[in-house]
Amino acid sequence: MKQIFGLIPAAGVGARMRADRPKQYLSLGSSTLLERSVQCLLADVRVARVFIVVAPEDCIAATLALPARCEILAAGGATRAESVRNGLRVVHGIAGRDDWILVHDAARPCLEPVELAALIDEGGLDEHGGLLATPLSDTVKREHQGRVAQTVERAGLWRAQTPQFFRIDTLRRALERSANATTATDEAAAVEMLGLHPRLIAGSPSNIKVTTAGDLRLAEAILKQQGRW
């Protein structure tokens, strides 16, 4: 039977937040963003273990009250893709060939258990893997020098979220195979470079990624509405 692992790249600094610490360590109620994101993955009992990839010089992660099923890896890279790749090198050493990995953002604390379960249930049946995403409903504009250059047809466009769910061997091969993969902004983009087409599983707009101070307030409101504050 396949095992499912979680991996959270948490080596970034979150410059757009303009805070006094990396944004994953900002408080959201009684926990940090990172702690809440870890709890989101561990809400499903099928997740055997969660690996958190931090920068080698990180001195905050070890002070957090993380569950026993978590392990910190001081193997973060210069980009998200490098951190995921470095983490996978460790996970690959303990995983079986049929095991899977859930990659989740360190600053996405509002993921609900039902969304995670749907991703595991549906994505795990697809050899190409899958990811949570929501279809675009807004009109989309392409910008040039501060002006509208083009209105983009939104039909078929989705907003990617996390977690993203792949066989460990598939994702590791995607990130190791091409130098271009280390610049991918999400794991699905790297897997697409192998010629694969991951399944889109409908997520919720409430599964936000915290990027600015305003997002922190929105995440608080969402968690209160979910009864998880």
mmCIF file of C-alpha atoms in Angstrom:
data_model
loop_
_atom_site.group_PDB
_atom_site.id
_atom_site.type_symbol
_atom_site.label_atom_id
_atom_site.label_comp_id
_atom_site.label_asym_id
_atom_site.label_seq_id
_atom_site.Cartn_x
_atom_site.Cartn_y
_atom_site.Cartn_z
ATOM 1 C CA MET A 1 0.000 0.000 0.000
ATOM 2 C CA LYS A 2 1.321 3.421 -0.935
ATOM 3 C CA GLN A 3 2.380 5.874 1.736
ATOM 4 C CA ILE A 4 1.617 9.585 1.534
ATOM 5 C CA PHE A 5 4.095 12.163 2.759
ATOM 6 C CA GLY A 6 3.794 15.917 3.047
ATOM 7 C CA LEU A 7 6.454 18.466 2.124
ATOM 8 C CA ILE A 8 6.334 22.178 2.912
ATOM 9 C CA PRO A 9 8.987 24.463 1.373
ATOM 10 C CA ALA A 10 9.591 27.145 4.012
ATOM 11 C CA ALA A 11 12.936 28.687 3.097
ATOM 12 C CA GLY A 12 11.610 31.942 1.651
ATOM 13 C CA VAL A 13 11.664 35.353 3.302
ATOM 14 C CA GLY A 14 8.287 36.675 2.122
ATOM 15 C CA ALA A 15 9.665 40.073 1.072
ATOM 16 C CA ARG A 16 6.261 41.430 -0.010
ATOM 17 C CA MET A 17 5.014 41.107 3.574
ATOM 18 C CA ARG A 18 7.686 43.603 4.754
ATOM 19 C CA ALA A 19 7.739 42.020 8.194
ATOM 20 C CA ASP A 20 10.529 41.592 10.735
ATOM 21 C CA ARG A 21 10.736 37.851 10.084
ATOM 22 C CA PRO A 22 9.969 35.426 7.256
ATOM 23 C CA LYS A 23 6.203 35.426 6.762
ATOM 24 C CA GLN A 24 5.795 31.713 7.579
ATOM 25 C CA TYR A 25 6.684 32.612 11.172
ATOM 26 C CA LEU A 26 4.151 35.403 11.547
ATOM 27 C CA SER A 27 1.438 34.738 14.120
ATOM 28 C CA LEU A 28 -2.095 33.937 13.092
ATOM 29 C CA GLY A 29 -3.885 33.711 16.420
ATOM 30 C CA SER A 30 -2.158 31.246 18.720
ATOM 31 C CA SER A 31 -0.048 29.635 15.975
ATOM 32 C CA THR A 32 2.264 30.703 13.193
ATOM 33 C CA LEU A 33 1.296 30.440 9.545
ATOM 34 C CA LEU A 34 3.661 27.506 9.170
ATOM 35 C CA GLU A 35 2.209 25.624 12.145
ATOM 36 C CA ARG A 36 -1.304 26.063 10.793
ATOM 37 C CA SER A 37 -0.263 24.878 7.328
ATOM 38 C CA VAL A 38 1.334 21.785 8.880
ATOM 39 C CA GLN A 39 -1.871 21.103 10.798
ATOM 40 C CA CYS A 40 -3.813 21.297 7.533
ATOM 41 C CA LEU A 41 -1.808 18.405 6.058
ATOM 42 C CA LEU A 42 -1.916 16.289 9.206
ATOM 43 C CA ALA A 43 -5.713 16.613 9.365
ATOM 44 C CA ASP A 44 -5.868 13.569 7.077
ATOM 45 C CA VAL A 45 -4.699 10.397 8.824
ATOM 46 C CA ARG A 46 -3.392 9.039 5.521
ATOM 47 C CA VAL A 47 -0.501 11.526 5.659
ATOM 48 C CA ALA A 48 2.247 9.557 7.377
ATOM 49 C CA ARG A 49 4.778 12.342 7.904
ATOM 50 C CA VAL A 50 5.401 15.975 6.997
ATOM 51 C CA PHE A 51 8.827 17.333 6.052
ATOM 52 C CA ILE A 52 9.480 21.067 6.393
ATOM 53 C CA VAL A 53 12.325 22.399 4.260
ATOM 54 C CA VAL A 54 13.898 25.514 5.792
ATOM 55 C CA ALA A 55 16.944 27.627 5.017
ATOM 56 C CA PRO A 56 20.240 26.263 6.416
ATOM 57 C CA GLU A 57 20.609 29.352 8.637
ATOM 58 C CA ASP A 58 17.018 29.174 9.958
ATOM 59 C CA CYS A 59 16.921 29.304 13.769
ATOM 60 C CA ILE A 60 13.156 29.719 14.276
ATOM 61 C CA ALA A 61 11.671 26.460 13.003
ATOM 62 C CA ALA A 62 13.222 24.385 15.785
ATOM 63 C CA THR A 63 11.458 26.527 18.394
ATOM 64 C CA LEU A 64 7.962 25.788 17.093
ATOM 65 C CA ALA A 65 5.534 23.366 18.712
ATOM 66 C CA LEU A 66 5.413 20.959 15.787
ATOM 67 C CA PRO A 67 3.681 17.556 15.960
ATOM 68 C CA ALA A 68 5.746 14.398 16.322
ATOM 69 C CA ARG A 69 5.030 13.426 12.722
ATOM 70 C CA CYS A 70 7.050 16.418 11.462
ATOM 71 C CA GLU A 71 10.699 16.628 10.529
ATOM 72 C CA ILE A 72 12.670 19.789 9.771
ATOM 73 C CA LEU A 73 15.145 19.628 6.886
ATOM 74 C CA ALA A 74 17.721 22.434 6.741
ATOM 75 C CA ALA A 75 18.058 22.003 2.985
ATOM 76 C CA GLY A 76 16.327 25.061 1.540
ATOM 77 C CA GLY A 77 17.483 26.459 -1.784
ATOM 78 C CA ALA A 78 17.409 29.805 -3.547
ATOM 79 C CA THR A 79 14.021 29.076 -5.155
ATOM 80 C CA ARG A 80 10.898 27.180 -4.160
ATOM 81 C CA ALA A 81 11.644 24.486 -6.732
ATOM 82 C CA GLU A 82 15.164 24.001 -5.372
ATOM 83 C CA SER A 83 13.828 23.624 -1.840
ATOM 84 C CA VAL A 84 11.292 21.035 -2.981
ATOM 85 C CA ARG A 85 13.952 19.194 -4.981
ATOM 86 C CA ASN A 86 16.345 19.136 -2.033
ATOM 87 C CA GLY A 87 13.603 17.920 0.279
ATOM 88 C CA LEU A 88 12.621 15.181 -2.151
ATOM 89 C CA ARG A 89 16.183 13.882 -2.179
ATOM 90 C CA VAL A 90 15.776 13.138 1.526
ATOM 91 C CA VAL A 91 12.236 11.759 1.250
ATOM 92 C CA HIS A 92 13.202 9.583 -1.713
ATOM 93 C CA GLY A 93 15.679 7.758 0.510
ATOM 94 C CA ILE A 94 12.948 6.499 2.850
ATOM 95 C CA ALA A 95 9.993 6.214 0.463
ATOM 96 C CA GLY A 96 8.850 3.308 -1.687
ATOM 97 C CA ARG A 97 8.553 3.532 -5.457
ATOM 98 C CA ASP A 98 4.747 3.826 -5.254
ATOM 99 C CA ASP A 99 4.659 6.479 -2.510
ATOM 100 C CA TRP A 100 3.202 9.935 -3.052
ATOM 101 C CA ILE A 101 4.006 13.465 -1.903
ATOM 102 C CA LEU A 102 1.734 16.395 -1.030
ATOM 103 C CA VAL A 103 3.534 19.726 -1.503
ATOM 104 C CA HIS A 104 1.839 22.562 0.371
ATOM 105 C CA ASP A 105 2.605 26.263 0.812
ATOM 106 C CA ALA A 106 3.924 27.330 4.205
ATOM 107 C CA ALA A 107 1.582 30.348 4.121
ATOM 108 C CA ARG A 108 -1.665 28.656 3.082
ATOM 109 C CA PRO A 109 -3.339 28.056 6.468
ATOM 110 C CA CYS A 110 -7.017 27.812 5.492
ATOM 111 C CA LEU A 111 -7.033 24.487 3.614
ATOM 112 C CA GLU A 112 -10.000 22.433 4.808
ATOM 113 C CA PRO A 113 -9.924 18.649 5.389
ATOM 114 C CA VAL A 114 -12.597 18.023 2.745
ATOM 115 C CA GLU A 115 -10.432 19.673 0.069
ATOM 116 C CA LEU A 116 -7.378 17.660 1.082
ATOM 117 C CA ALA A 117 -9.398 14.435 1.070
ATOM 118 C CA ALA A 118 -10.735 15.190 -2.428
ATOM 119 C CA LEU A 119 -7.213 15.808 -3.716
ATOM 120 C CA ILE A 120 -5.922 12.539 -2.275
ATOM 121 C CA ASP A 121 -8.941 10.566 -3.478
ATOM 122 C CA GLU A 122 -9.044 11.961 -7.021
ATOM 123 C CA GLY A 123 -5.424 12.891 -7.663
ATOM 124 C CA GLY A 124 -4.182 9.586 -6.287
ATOM 125 C CA LEU A 125 -6.071 7.727 -9.009
ATOM 126 C CA ASP A 126 -4.312 9.622 -11.796
ATOM 127 C CA GLU A 127 -0.830 8.620 -12.949
ATOM 128 C CA HIS A 128 -0.126 12.270 -13.755
ATOM 129 C CA GLY A 129 -1.031 13.432 -10.241
ATOM 130 C CA GLY A 130 -3.192 16.425 -9.451
ATOM 131 C CA LEU A 131 -3.552 19.780 -7.771
ATOM 132 C CA LEU A 132 -6.209 21.904 -6.143
ATOM 133 C CA ALA A 133 -7.284 24.871 -8.250
ATOM 134 C CA THR A 134 -10.214 27.207 -8.842
ATOM 135 C CA PRO A 135 -11.558 28.408 -12.213
ATOM 136 C CA LEU A 136 -11.071 32.118 -12.896
ATOM 137 C CA SER A 137 -14.252 34.168 -12.676
ATOM 138 C CA ASP A 138 -12.813 37.678 -13.039
ATOM 139 C CA THR A 139 -12.038 39.367 -16.325
ATOM 140 C CA VAL A 140 -8.279 39.114 -16.873
ATOM 141 C CA LYS A 141 -6.140 41.908 -18.330
ATOM 142 C CA ARG A 142 -2.593 41.702 -19.662
ATOM 143 C CA GLU A 143 -0.600 44.797 -18.661
ATOM 144 C CA HIS A 144 2.082 46.762 -20.515
ATOM 145 C CA GLN A 145 3.681 49.858 -18.970
ATOM 146 C CA GLY A 146 0.763 50.380 -16.606
ATOM 147 C CA ARG A 147 -1.940 50.150 -19.274
ATOM 148 C CA VAL A 148 -4.199 47.406 -20.568
ATOM 149 C CA ALA A 149 -2.485 45.649 -23.441
ATOM 150 C CA GLN A 150 -5.021 42.881 -23.910
ATOM 151 C CA THR A 151 -8.119 41.295 -22.400
ATOM 152 C CA VAL A 152 -7.316 37.620 -21.953
ATOM 153 C CA GLU A 153 -9.953 34.991 -22.672
ATOM 154 C CA ARG A 154 -10.628 33.415 -19.276
ATOM 155 C CA ALA A 155 -12.381 30.259 -20.503
ATOM 156 C CA GLY A 156 -10.334 27.265 -19.356
ATOM 157 C CA LEU A 157 -8.102 29.309 -17.030
ATOM 158 C CA TRP A 158 -7.696 28.115 -13.450
ATOM 159 C CA ARG A 159 -5.900 29.584 -10.443
ATOM 160 C CA ALA A 160 -3.476 26.981 -9.051
ATOM 161 C CA GLN A 161 -3.436 26.311 -5.304
ATOM 162 C CA THR A 162 -1.728 23.823 -3.037
ATOM 163 C CA PRO A 163 -1.433 21.077 -2.000
ATOM 164 C CA GLN A 164 -0.204 19.512 -5.225
ATOM 165 C CA PHE A 165 -0.021 15.725 -5.261
ATOM 166 C CA PHE A 166 2.335 13.498 -7.240
ATOM 167 C CA ARG A 167 4.198 10.239 -7.102
ATOM 168 C CA ILE A 168 7.503 10.993 -5.424
ATOM 169 C CA ASP A 169 9.471 9.463 -8.284
ATOM 170 C CA THR A 170 7.586 11.548 -10.855
ATOM 171 C CA LEU A 171 8.088 14.866 -9.102
ATOM 172 C CA ARG A 172 11.723 14.156 -8.285
ATOM 173 C CA ARG A 173 12.409 13.208 -11.907
ATOM 174 C CA ALA A 174 10.718 16.424 -13.061
ATOM 175 C CA LEU A 175 12.830 18.609 -10.768
ATOM 176 C CA GLU A 176 16.111 16.793 -11.421
ATOM 177 C CA ARG A 177 15.770 16.407 -15.178
ATOM 178 C CA SER A 178 15.762 19.994 -16.422
ATOM 179 C CA ALA A 179 17.576 23.106 -15.266
ATOM 180 C CA ASN A 180 14.439 25.047 -16.238
ATOM 181 C CA ALA A 181 12.457 23.107 -13.625
ATOM 182 C CA THR A 182 14.278 24.886 -10.784
ATOM 183 C CA THR A 183 12.567 28.135 -11.825
ATOM 184 C CA ALA A 184 9.068 26.628 -11.848
ATOM 185 C CA THR A 185 6.722 28.496 -9.530
ATOM 186 C CA ASP A 186 4.750 25.375 -8.673
ATOM 187 C CA GLU A 187 5.264 21.636 -8.829
ATOM 188 C CA ALA A 188 2.709 21.083 -11.576
ATOM 189 C CA ALA A 189 4.736 23.305 -13.917
ATOM 190 C CA ALA A 190 7.782 21.073 -13.409
ATOM 191 C CA VAL A 191 5.723 17.920 -13.999
ATOM 192 C CA GLU A 192 4.296 19.459 -17.177
ATOM 193 C CA MET A 193 7.871 19.660 -18.518
ATOM 194 C CA LEU A 194 7.816 15.837 -18.591
ATOM 195 C CA GLY A 195 4.874 15.995 -20.990
ATOM 196 C CA LEU A 196 2.374 15.044 -18.276
ATOM 197 C CA HIS A 197 -0.960 16.722 -17.608
ATOM 198 C CA PRO A 198 -1.921 16.765 -13.906
ATOM 199 C CA ARG A 199 -5.586 16.582 -12.983
ATOM 200 C CA LEU A 200 -7.307 19.760 -11.762
ATOM 201 C CA ILE A 201 -9.354 19.132 -8.618
ATOM 202 C CA ALA A 202 -11.770 21.915 -7.687
ATOM 203 C CA GLY A 203 -10.662 23.661 -4.517
ATOM 204 C CA SER A 204 -12.188 26.510 -2.536
ATOM 205 C CA PRO A 205 -11.551 30.259 -2.891
ATOM 206 C CA SER A 206 -11.058 30.291 0.894
ATOM 207 C CA ASN A 207 -7.794 28.343 0.497
ATOM 208 C CA ILE A 208 -5.829 31.583 0.227
ATOM 209 C CA LYS A 209 -2.085 32.127 0.207
ATOM 210 C CA VAL A 210 -1.032 34.813 2.683
ATOM 211 C CA THR A 211 1.193 37.316 0.883
ATOM 212 C CA THR A 212 0.382 40.750 2.359
ATOM 213 C CA ALA A 213 -0.698 42.100 5.742
ATOM 214 C CA GLY A 214 -4.245 42.337 4.419
ATOM 215 C CA ASP A 215 -4.190 38.611 3.672
ATOM 216 C CA LEU A 216 -3.463 37.935 7.349
ATOM 217 C CA ARG A 217 -6.692 39.660 8.327
ATOM 218 C CA LEU A 218 -8.587 37.755 5.657
ATOM 219 C CA ALA A 219 -7.122 34.431 6.825
ATOM 220 C CA GLU A 220 -8.223 35.243 10.381
ATOM 221 C CA ALA A 221 -11.784 35.871 9.186
ATOM 222 C CA ILE A 222 -11.812 32.636 7.178
ATOM 223 C CA LEU A 223 -10.517 30.539 10.065
ATOM 224 C CA LYS A 224 -13.108 32.052 12.408
ATOM 225 C CA GLN A 225 -15.854 31.257 9.897
ATOM 226 C CA GLN A 226 -14.533 27.701 9.625
ATOM 227 C CA GLY A 227 -14.548 27.352 13.427
ATOM 228 C CA ARG A 228 -10.781 26.787 13.501
ATOM 229 C CA TRP A 229 -9.635 29.963 15.264
#
